[in-house]
Amino acid sequence: GAVVSQHPSRVICKSGTSVKIECRSLDFQATTMFWYRQFPKQSLMLMATSNEGSKATYEQGVEKDKFLINHASLTLSTLTVTSAHPEDSSFYICSATDGPDEQYFGPGTRLTVT
Amino acid sequence: TQLLEQSPQFLSIQEGENLTVYCNSSSVFSSLQWYRQEPGEGPVLLVTVVTGGEVKKLKRLTFQFGDARKDSSLHITAAQPGDTGLYLCAGAEAAGNKLTFGGGTRVLVKP
């Protein structure tokens, strides 16, 4: 089956710094990647949709200047949390798809901002 | 904005009992997916239902898509502790492949 990886799996950073999370499709070319965040005991909330070679489409309420998304190739998308604050601490999950069918989810990245 | 409501939010049962999780919406979805998520991991796809009235079985799990493609249910027969987890339904919009997730149902099966 299709495999999506995320790196790092866990990251701790200091308030005010930036952190980059990578999402890779390992055995297929992902035309579209999605970024979600999940707070404890809650469901997934879509942050943005990323298409290769074009600007990401952000959901309402998500600051595009704070959550920078780059989808430079068909197998890699990155999410950079800029000037992180403790309230940005969350579980960030990406998914990837190569068509109109299922999305394949990564294992998630736990971000803790101290 | 399409919304999906899942119920119940939390379910605690004894091993061997049956359970049903519901996913309801006022909107029509082109397909609906069910996922199971373990703590600290990404969601894992269980099934995709596409046709109104469709029923799919996966061992002890039975998934049903409503005739109008607005609701779905997940039924687990003779639950086992290994079924413990967060169950999520997600609907796909007609255009594109953006998913809308339900709020999730946390299932705890006690031995």
XYZ file of N, CA and C in Angstrom:
675
model
N 0.817 -1.199 0.000
C 0.000 0.000 0.000
C 0.855 1.256 0.000
N 0.218 2.389 -0.228
C 0.929 3.656 -0.268
C 1.423 4.042 1.118
N 2.654 4.531 1.177
C 3.278 4.885 2.456
C 3.630 6.365 2.470
N 3.254 7.003 3.559
C 3.591 8.412 3.770
C 4.387 8.517 5.063
N 5.491 9.217 4.998
C 6.316 9.385 6.194
C 6.337 10.838 6.614
N 6.612 11.071 7.879
C 6.768 12.418 8.406
C 8.034 12.476 9.242
N 8.677 13.636 9.178
C 9.884 13.824 9.964
C 9.954 15.258 10.466
N 10.229 15.474 11.722
C 10.481 14.453 12.741
C 9.171 13.898 13.304
N 9.260 12.876 14.115
C 8.058 12.342 14.743
C 7.710 13.156 15.988
N 8.750 13.688 16.629
C 8.535 14.541 17.790
C 9.536 15.672 17.728
N 9.127 16.862 18.124
C 10.047 17.987 18.167
C 9.635 18.915 19.299
N 10.659 19.384 20.004
C 10.444 20.373 21.062
C 11.223 21.617 20.663
N 10.579 22.755 20.680
C 11.287 23.987 20.329
C 10.922 25.091 21.313
N 11.755 26.095 21.336
C 11.518 27.210 22.247
C 10.582 28.219 21.602
N 9.836 28.905 22.421
C 8.912 29.921 21.943
C 9.656 30.976 21.125
N 9.114 31.323 19.974
C 9.731 32.322 19.123
C 10.567 31.754 18.002
N 10.896 30.490 18.074
C 11.682 29.866 17.008
C 10.756 29.256 15.969
N 11.345 28.827 14.849
C 10.579 28.193 13.780
C 10.950 26.727 13.688
N 10.021 25.935 13.265
C 10.269 24.504 13.125
C 9.654 24.002 11.829
N 10.405 23.127 11.141
C 9.949 22.601 9.857
C 9.589 21.131 10.003
N 8.455 20.756 9.437
C 8.001 19.369 9.433
C 7.922 18.910 7.977
N 8.481 17.735 7.696
C 8.472 17.196 6.340
C 7.448 16.079 6.201
N 6.837 16.029 5.027
C 5.890 14.965 4.696
C 6.308 14.399 3.343
N 6.567 13.109 3.292
C 7.014 12.466 2.064
C 6.133 11.293 1.672
N 5.814 11.224 0.378
C 5.163 10.027 -0.144
C 6.281 9.130 -0.659
N 6.370 7.923 -0.117
C 7.546 7.087 -0.365
C 7.445 6.240 -1.631
N 6.268 5.846 -2.036
C 6.172 4.930 -3.167
C 5.144 5.378 -4.201
N 4.789 6.658 -4.164
C 3.888 7.188 -5.190
C 4.099 8.691 -5.294
N 3.625 9.246 -6.387
C 3.740 10.679 -6.581
C 2.442 11.349 -6.133
N 2.575 12.244 -5.193
C 1.406 12.879 -4.594
C 1.124 14.214 -5.272
N 0.041 14.258 -6.018
C -0.331 15.517 -6.658
C -0.854 16.508 -5.626
N -1.442 15.989 -4.572
C -1.993 16.842 -3.529
C -1.606 16.311 -2.155
N -1.231 17.210 -1.296
C -0.966 16.844 0.100
C -1.797 17.752 0.995
N -2.203 17.216 2.115
C -3.024 17.963 3.053
C -2.307 18.026 4.402
N -2.497 19.137 5.100
C -1.945 19.268 6.449
C -3.088 19.448 7.446
N -3.040 18.646 8.512
C -4.037 18.698 9.565
C -3.343 18.957 10.899
N -4.117 19.477 11.848
C -3.637 19.511 13.219
C -4.701 18.876 14.091
N -4.239 18.268 15.167
C -5.134 17.545 16.051
C -4.758 17.846 17.494
N -5.690 18.434 18.237
C -5.478 18.676 19.649
C -5.882 17.430 20.433
N -5.374 17.298 21.665
C -5.656 16.096 22.460
C -7.144 15.789 22.544
N -7.468 14.533 22.299
C -8.835 14.020 22.399
C -9.792 14.715 21.439
N -9.264 15.288 20.362
C -10.122 15.904 19.365
C -9.869 15.276 18.008
N -10.687 15.668 17.048
C -10.567 15.126 15.707
C -9.543 15.922 14.898
N -9.373 15.538 13.652
C -8.433 16.235 12.768
C -9.091 17.470 12.186
N -8.347 18.565 12.171
C -8.823 19.790 11.560
C -7.915 20.122 10.377
N -8.508 20.246 9.205
C -7.724 20.557 8.012
C -7.175 21.976 8.112
N -5.875 22.102 7.870
C -5.241 23.417 7.890
C -5.122 23.972 6.476
N -4.633 23.127 5.561
C -4.381 23.614 4.210
C -4.264 22.454 3.239
N -4.516 22.793 1.980
C -4.370 21.851 0.876
C -3.223 22.334 0.007
N -2.319 21.418 -0.303
C -1.105 21.793 -1.030
C -1.002 21.014 -2.329
N -0.937 21.723 -3.428
C -0.742 21.099 -4.737
C 0.666 21.389 -5.228
N 1.297 20.406 -5.801
C 2.679 20.528 -6.250
C 2.843 21.683 -7.223
N 3.787 22.544 -6.902
C 4.114 23.646 -7.796
C 3.218 24.860 -7.696
N 2.255 24.841 -6.792
C 1.389 26.013 -6.650
C 1.237 26.370 -5.181
N 0.662 27.531 -4.949
C 0.500 27.990 -3.568
C -0.553 27.156 -2.844
N -0.338 26.980 -1.553
C -1.288 26.205 -0.757
C -2.586 26.983 -0.548
N -3.664 26.255 -0.402
C -4.954 26.844 -0.077
C -5.230 26.605 1.395
N -5.385 27.683 2.147
C -5.542 27.587 3.581
C -7.019 27.619 3.979
N -7.326 26.896 5.014
C -8.683 26.907 5.550
C -8.892 28.206 6.333
N -10.167 28.548 6.475
C -10.507 29.772 7.193
C -9.961 29.719 8.614
N -9.321 30.814 9.025
C -8.791 30.890 10.376
C -7.360 30.433 10.529
N -6.777 29.880 9.470
C -5.389 29.433 9.521
C -4.514 30.508 8.896
N -3.529 30.990 9.664
C -2.682 32.083 9.192
C -1.622 31.550 8.233
N -1.672 32.000 6.994
C -0.726 31.505 5.996
C 0.693 31.987 6.246
N 0.845 33.141 6.909
C 2.187 33.646 7.187
C 2.809 32.956 8.390
N 1.995 32.298 9.176
C 2.521 31.595 10.340
C 2.804 30.134 9.996
N 1.976 29.556 9.195
C 2.129 28.155 8.788
C 2.483 28.137 7.296
N 3.788 28.138 7.036
C 4.273 28.187 5.657
C 4.323 26.782 5.069
N 3.692 26.620 3.921
C 3.660 25.310 3.282
C 4.336 25.396 1.926
N 5.238 24.449 1.706
C 5.944 24.351 0.437
C 5.777 22.954 -0.125
N 5.383 22.859 -1.389
C 5.195 21.555 -2.031
C 5.993 21.579 -3.329
N 7.299 21.503 -3.176
C 8.212 21.718 -4.299
C 8.330 20.522 -5.223
N 8.000 19.330 -4.736
C 8.098 18.156 -5.596
C 6.892 17.264 -5.369
N 6.737 16.257 -6.203
C 5.586 15.366 -6.113
C 5.694 14.368 -4.958
N 6.795 14.407 -4.231
C 6.942 13.485 -3.114
C 7.238 14.179 -1.793
N 7.293 15.497 -1.792
C 7.662 16.193 -0.561
C 6.869 17.475 -0.375
N 6.301 17.616 0.811
C 5.691 18.873 1.229
C 6.227 19.196 2.615
N 6.447 20.477 2.869
C 6.932 20.874 4.185
C 5.992 21.897 4.801
N 5.872 21.809 6.115
C 5.099 22.765 6.898
C 6.067 23.413 7.870
N 6.195 24.725 7.800
C 7.054 25.445 8.732
C 6.181 26.285 9.651
N 6.302 26.024 10.944
C 5.601 26.825 11.942
C 6.551 27.944 12.343
N 6.222 29.158 11.996
C 7.118 30.281 12.257
C 6.765 30.954 13.580
N 7.790 31.445 14.259
C 7.606 32.128 15.537
C 6.617 31.354 16.419
N 6.990 30.133 16.684
C 6.090 29.230 17.413
C 5.812 29.715 18.831
N 4.596 29.484 19.271
C 4.184 29.789 20.632
C 3.598 28.536 21.265
N 3.517 28.511 22.596
C 2.987 27.309 23.259
C 1.629 26.851 22.735
N 0.794 27.785 22.299
C -0.533 27.393 21.793
C -0.461 26.676 20.450
N 0.724 26.708 19.813
C 0.921 25.963 18.564
C 1.253 24.498 18.834
N 1.480 24.176 20.089
C 1.760 22.776 20.448
C 0.568 21.924 20.050
N 0.851 20.893 19.278
C -0.237 20.072 18.754
C 0.355 18.866 18.035
N -0.507 18.016 17.533
C -0.122 16.879 16.716
C -0.431 17.257 15.276
N 0.598 17.317 14.444
C 0.425 17.724 13.052
C 0.507 16.486 12.163
N -0.494 16.302 11.328
C -0.569 15.111 10.473
C -0.711 15.546 9.020
N 0.040 14.895 8.147
C -0.119 15.169 6.722
C -0.761 13.957 6.047
N -1.351 14.193 4.913
C -1.838 13.091 4.090
C -1.498 13.414 2.641
N -1.476 12.389 1.829
C -1.114 12.567 0.426
C -2.041 11.740 -0.450
N -2.268 12.233 -1.657
C -3.110 11.511 -2.587
C -2.582 11.691 -4.001
N -2.831 10.691 -4.834
C -2.407 10.798 -6.233
C -3.614 10.866 -7.159
N -4.787 11.093 -6.582
C -5.981 11.159 -7.417
C -7.190 11.461 -6.560
N -8.357 11.164 -7.078
C -9.580 11.490 -6.352
C -9.968 10.456 -5.306
N -9.124 9.459 -5.088
C -9.481 8.398 -4.164
C -8.940 8.665 -2.762
N -8.596 7.595 -2.057
C -8.257 7.752 -0.641
C -7.031 8.610 -0.420
N -7.018 9.239 0.752
C -5.829 9.926 1.217
C -5.049 8.950 2.085
N -3.729 9.022 1.989
C -2.863 8.172 2.807
C -2.205 9.050 3.852
N -2.372 8.686 5.102
C -1.927 9.543 6.187
C -0.535 9.185 6.682
N 0.192 10.222 7.078
C 1.470 10.028 7.724
C 1.270 9.685 9.191
N 2.354 9.354 9.892
C 2.265 8.941 11.297
C 2.135 10.103 12.270
N 2.241 11.335 11.760
C 2.078 12.486 12.633
C 3.379 12.988 13.238
N 3.371 14.265 13.613
C 4.510 14.914 14.290
C 3.977 15.625 15.515
N 4.513 15.264 16.665
C 4.095 15.925 17.904
C 5.011 17.118 18.143
N 4.440 18.321 18.111
C 5.206 19.553 18.339
C 4.886 20.074 19.731
N 5.941 20.312 20.488
C 5.798 20.927 21.807
C 6.611 22.205 21.824
N 5.961 23.314 22.114
C 6.639 24.606 22.176
C 6.734 25.019 23.642
N 7.961 25.230 24.088
C 8.162 25.548 25.514
C 8.363 27.049 25.737
N -20.117 25.089 4.375
C -19.214 24.146 5.027
C -19.981 22.867 5.380
N -19.425 21.729 4.959
C -20.073 20.463 5.268
C -19.629 19.996 6.643
N -20.580 19.547 7.457
C -20.282 19.097 8.802
C -20.691 17.652 8.973
N -19.900 16.924 9.775
C -20.199 15.549 10.102
C -20.276 15.416 11.610
N -21.366 14.872 12.092
C -21.519 14.672 13.526
C -21.402 13.187 13.851
N -20.513 12.888 14.769
C -20.337 11.513 15.184
C -20.926 11.322 16.570
N -21.521 10.145 16.779
C -22.045 9.822 18.097
C -21.910 8.324 18.351
N -21.698 7.931 19.592
C -21.408 8.810 20.720
C -19.959 9.313 20.663
N -19.618 10.220 21.547
C -18.245 10.721 21.603
C -17.336 9.712 22.288
N -17.905 8.972 23.227
C -17.114 8.002 23.979
C -17.975 6.779 24.282
N -17.356 5.615 24.178
C -18.072 4.365 24.398
C -17.162 3.409 25.156
N -17.642 2.938 26.301
C -16.872 1.971 27.080
C -17.704 0.705 27.231
N -17.177 -0.410 26.746
C -17.936 -1.658 26.802
C -17.035 -2.799 27.251
N -17.662 -3.902 27.586
C -16.928 -5.105 27.972
C -16.620 -5.944 26.727
N -15.532 -6.656 26.823
C -15.155 -7.577 25.743
C -16.332 -8.510 25.433
N -16.603 -8.701 24.138
C -17.685 -9.582 23.729
C -18.979 -8.860 23.399
N -19.112 -7.629 23.848
C -20.322 -6.855 23.541
C -20.235 -6.265 22.140
N -21.385 -5.826 21.652
C -21.444 -5.173 20.341
C -21.510 -3.671 20.524
N -21.127 -2.926 19.493
C -21.233 -1.471 19.558
C -21.502 -0.909 18.177
N -22.122 0.259 18.157
C -22.390 0.950 16.887
C -22.014 2.415 17.036
N -21.324 2.919 16.048
C -20.947 4.333 15.980
C -21.659 4.948 14.780
N -22.184 6.148 14.988
C -22.956 6.803 13.936
C -22.257 8.067 13.439
N -22.480 8.344 12.169
C -21.891 9.511 11.533
C -23.003 10.143 10.688
N -23.391 11.365 11.022
C -24.535 11.980 10.352
C -24.214 13.366 9.826
N -24.867 13.699 8.725
C -24.671 15.013 8.125
C -25.945 15.429 7.395
N -26.083 16.721 7.181
C -27.188 17.212 6.360
C -26.749 17.348 4.909
N -25.453 17.087 4.671
C -24.900 17.223 3.327
C -24.689 15.854 2.698
N -24.652 15.855 1.383
C -24.393 14.633 0.629
C -22.900 14.538 0.344
N -22.334 13.375 0.536
C -20.923 13.152 0.253
C -20.761 12.176 -0.912
N -19.730 12.386 -1.699
C -19.474 11.470 -2.807
C -18.965 10.130 -2.272
N -18.290 10.153 -1.168
C -17.850 8.925 -0.508
C -17.627 9.217 0.964
N -17.576 8.173 1.745
C -17.341 8.340 3.168
C -16.341 7.283 3.614
N -15.418 7.708 4.444
C -14.368 6.805 4.880
C -14.391 6.679 6.407
N -13.999 5.522 6.873
C -13.846 5.280 8.310
C -12.386 4.986 8.595
N -11.888 5.613 9.643
C -10.512 5.434 10.071
C -10.487 5.023 11.537
N -9.375 4.361 11.907
C -9.098 4.101 13.313
C -7.727 4.689 13.631
N -7.648 5.364 14.740
C -6.395 6.022 15.107
C -5.986 5.598 16.511
N -4.718 5.204 16.636
C -4.138 4.884 17.933
C -3.440 6.149 18.458
N -3.286 6.266 19.775
C -2.611 7.464 20.332
C -1.217 7.652 19.748
N -0.920 8.890 19.334
C 0.410 9.195 18.829
C 0.695 8.696 17.425
N -0.337 8.237 16.723
C -0.148 7.745 15.361
C -1.145 8.411 14.424
N -0.898 8.272 13.122
C -1.840 8.800 12.146
C -3.027 7.871 11.970
N -4.119 8.372 11.388
C -5.294 7.529 11.156
C -4.991 6.438 10.121
N -5.602 5.292 10.322
C -5.454 4.181 9.385
C -6.815 3.910 8.756
N -6.843 3.887 7.428
C -8.103 3.691 6.719
C -8.643 2.285 6.944
N -9.931 2.208 7.320
C -10.599 0.918 7.478
C -11.390 0.579 6.223
N -12.172 1.537 5.739
C -13.037 1.250 4.593
C -13.469 2.550 3.931
N -13.808 2.463 2.658
C -14.426 3.563 1.928
C -15.759 3.067 1.376
N -16.821 3.812 1.611
C -18.117 3.484 1.035
C -18.499 4.576 0.055
N -19.045 4.156 -1.060
C -19.283 5.081 -2.163
C -20.753 5.114 -2.595
N -21.390 3.966 -2.604
C -22.746 3.863 -3.141
C -23.781 3.944 -2.024
N -24.843 4.728 -2.240
C -25.915 4.822 -1.252
C -26.493 3.448 -0.947
N -26.648 3.134 0.348
C -27.168 1.835 0.751
C -26.119 0.747 0.833
N -24.903 1.078 0.495
C -23.826 0.081 0.471
C -23.511 -0.447 1.870
N -23.252 -1.727 1.944
C -22.830 -2.365 3.197
C -21.516 -3.090 2.929
N -20.527 -2.825 3.771
C -19.241 -3.519 3.633
C -18.887 -4.168 4.953
N -18.317 -5.366 4.851
C -17.911 -6.073 6.058
C -16.410 -6.301 6.056
N -15.820 -6.097 7.227
C -14.387 -6.313 7.405
C -14.254 -7.099 8.700
N -14.263 -8.432 8.577
C -14.235 -9.338 9.722
C -15.401 -9.001 10.654
N -15.151 -8.514 11.838
C -16.234 -8.238 12.799
C -16.797 -6.825 12.653
N -16.303 -6.074 11.678
C -16.757 -4.699 11.474
C -17.693 -4.641 10.274
N -18.842 -3.986 10.453
C -19.802 -3.796 9.368
C -20.040 -2.311 9.187
N -19.855 -1.851 7.970
C -20.015 -0.442 7.630
C -21.216 -0.290 6.704
N -22.005 0.756 6.964
C -23.166 0.999 6.115
C -23.187 2.463 5.696
N -23.496 2.711 4.447
C -23.654 4.062 3.919
C -25.138 4.276 3.691
N -25.681 5.395 4.170
C -27.095 5.648 4.036
C -27.526 5.778 2.579
N -28.787 5.509 2.323
C -29.313 5.572 0.957
C -29.072 6.932 0.315
N -29.199 7.989 1.118
C -29.042 9.346 0.591
C -27.595 9.827 0.650
N -26.698 8.971 1.077
C -25.256 9.290 1.185
C -24.993 10.486 2.096
N -25.814 10.559 3.174
C -25.614 11.628 4.158
C -25.165 11.068 5.504
N -25.304 9.770 5.694
C -24.965 9.217 6.994
C -24.354 7.827 6.836
N -23.709 7.403 7.900
C -23.055 6.100 7.866
C -22.978 5.541 9.282
N -22.789 4.255 9.376
C -22.636 3.629 10.684
C -21.551 2.574 10.625
N -20.952 2.369 11.778
C -19.933 1.330 11.957
C -20.394 0.452 13.107
N -20.539 -0.824 12.843
C -20.980 -1.768 13.871
C -19.872 -2.784 14.117
N -19.517 -2.965 15.373
C -18.515 -3.972 15.729
C -19.195 -5.071 16.524
N -19.031 -6.278 16.074
C -19.621 -7.443 16.749
C -18.567 -8.104 17.641
N -18.999 -8.470 18.832
C -18.109 -9.172 19.769
C -16.778 -8.438 19.908
N -16.851 -7.210 20.391
C -15.665 -6.356 20.475
C -14.567 -6.994 21.324
N -13.339 -6.696 20.932
C -12.165 -7.190 21.633
C -11.312 -6.014 22.096
N -10.481 -6.199 23.124
C -9.631 -5.085 23.592
C -8.807 -4.462 22.483
N -8.440 -5.238 21.492
C -7.681 -4.708 20.358
C -8.470 -3.744 19.500
N -9.782 -3.671 19.696
C -10.613 -2.714 18.951
C -10.581 -1.328 19.594
N -9.972 -1.206 20.745
C -9.871 0.081 21.432
C -9.151 1.094 20.552
N -9.706 2.298 20.474
C -9.071 3.336 19.666
C -10.038 4.468 19.368
N -9.559 5.421 18.594
C -10.400 6.542 18.161
C -10.891 6.239 16.755
N -12.196 6.184 16.581
C -12.781 5.912 15.281
C -13.264 7.230 14.674
N -12.840 7.471 13.454
C -13.154 8.719 12.766
C -13.865 8.433 11.457
N -14.950 9.168 11.199
C -15.537 9.111 9.864
C -15.118 10.391 9.137
N -15.028 10.306 7.841
C -14.625 11.460 7.036
C -15.354 11.394 5.701
N -15.952 12.505 5.319
C -16.676 12.564 4.063
C -15.898 13.329 3.015
N -15.951 12.814 1.796
C -15.272 13.480 0.685
C -16.279 14.306 -0.092
N -15.885 15.532 -0.431
C -16.765 16.398 -1.194
C -16.877 15.896 -2.626
N -17.926 16.307 -3.293
C -18.155 15.856 -4.667
C -17.031 16.313 -5.588
N -16.598 17.557 -5.391
C -15.544 18.091 -6.239
C -14.234 18.071 -5.477
N -13.222 17.489 -6.069
C -11.941 17.411 -5.380
C -11.934 16.306 -4.344
N -10.893 16.234 -3.558
C -10.785 15.142 -2.602
C -10.575 15.627 -1.180
N -11.052 16.812 -0.885
C -10.921 17.340 0.473
C -11.841 16.551 1.391
N -11.325 16.193 2.575
C -12.082 15.414 3.541
C -12.569 16.281 4.695
N -13.790 16.034 5.119
C -14.322 16.645 6.330
C -14.448 15.547 7.372
N -13.792 15.732 8.515
C -13.793 14.711 9.550
C -14.894 14.948 10.575
N -15.442 13.847 11.057
C -16.332 13.910 12.198
C -15.521 14.131 13.464
N -16.207 14.343 14.572
C -15.534 14.645 15.823
C -14.832 13.467 16.472
N -15.109 12.264 15.974
C -14.441 11.085 16.510
C -15.220 10.422 17.628
N -15.061 9.122 17.725
C -15.649 8.338 18.817
C -14.540 7.536 19.469
N -14.350 7.781 20.740
C -13.312 7.051 21.467
C -13.930 5.786 22.041
N -13.413 4.647 21.606
C -13.938 3.351 22.039
C -12.942 2.673 22.970
N -13.458 2.223 24.100
C -12.644 1.476 25.063
C -13.306 0.126 25.302
N -12.594 -0.936 24.979
C -13.110 -2.290 25.192
C -12.324 -2.909 26.338
N -13.025 -3.155 27.425
C -12.365 -3.676 28.634
C -12.372 -5.193 28.639
N -11.248 -5.798 29.018
C -11.177 -7.273 29.023
C -11.986 -7.868 30.167
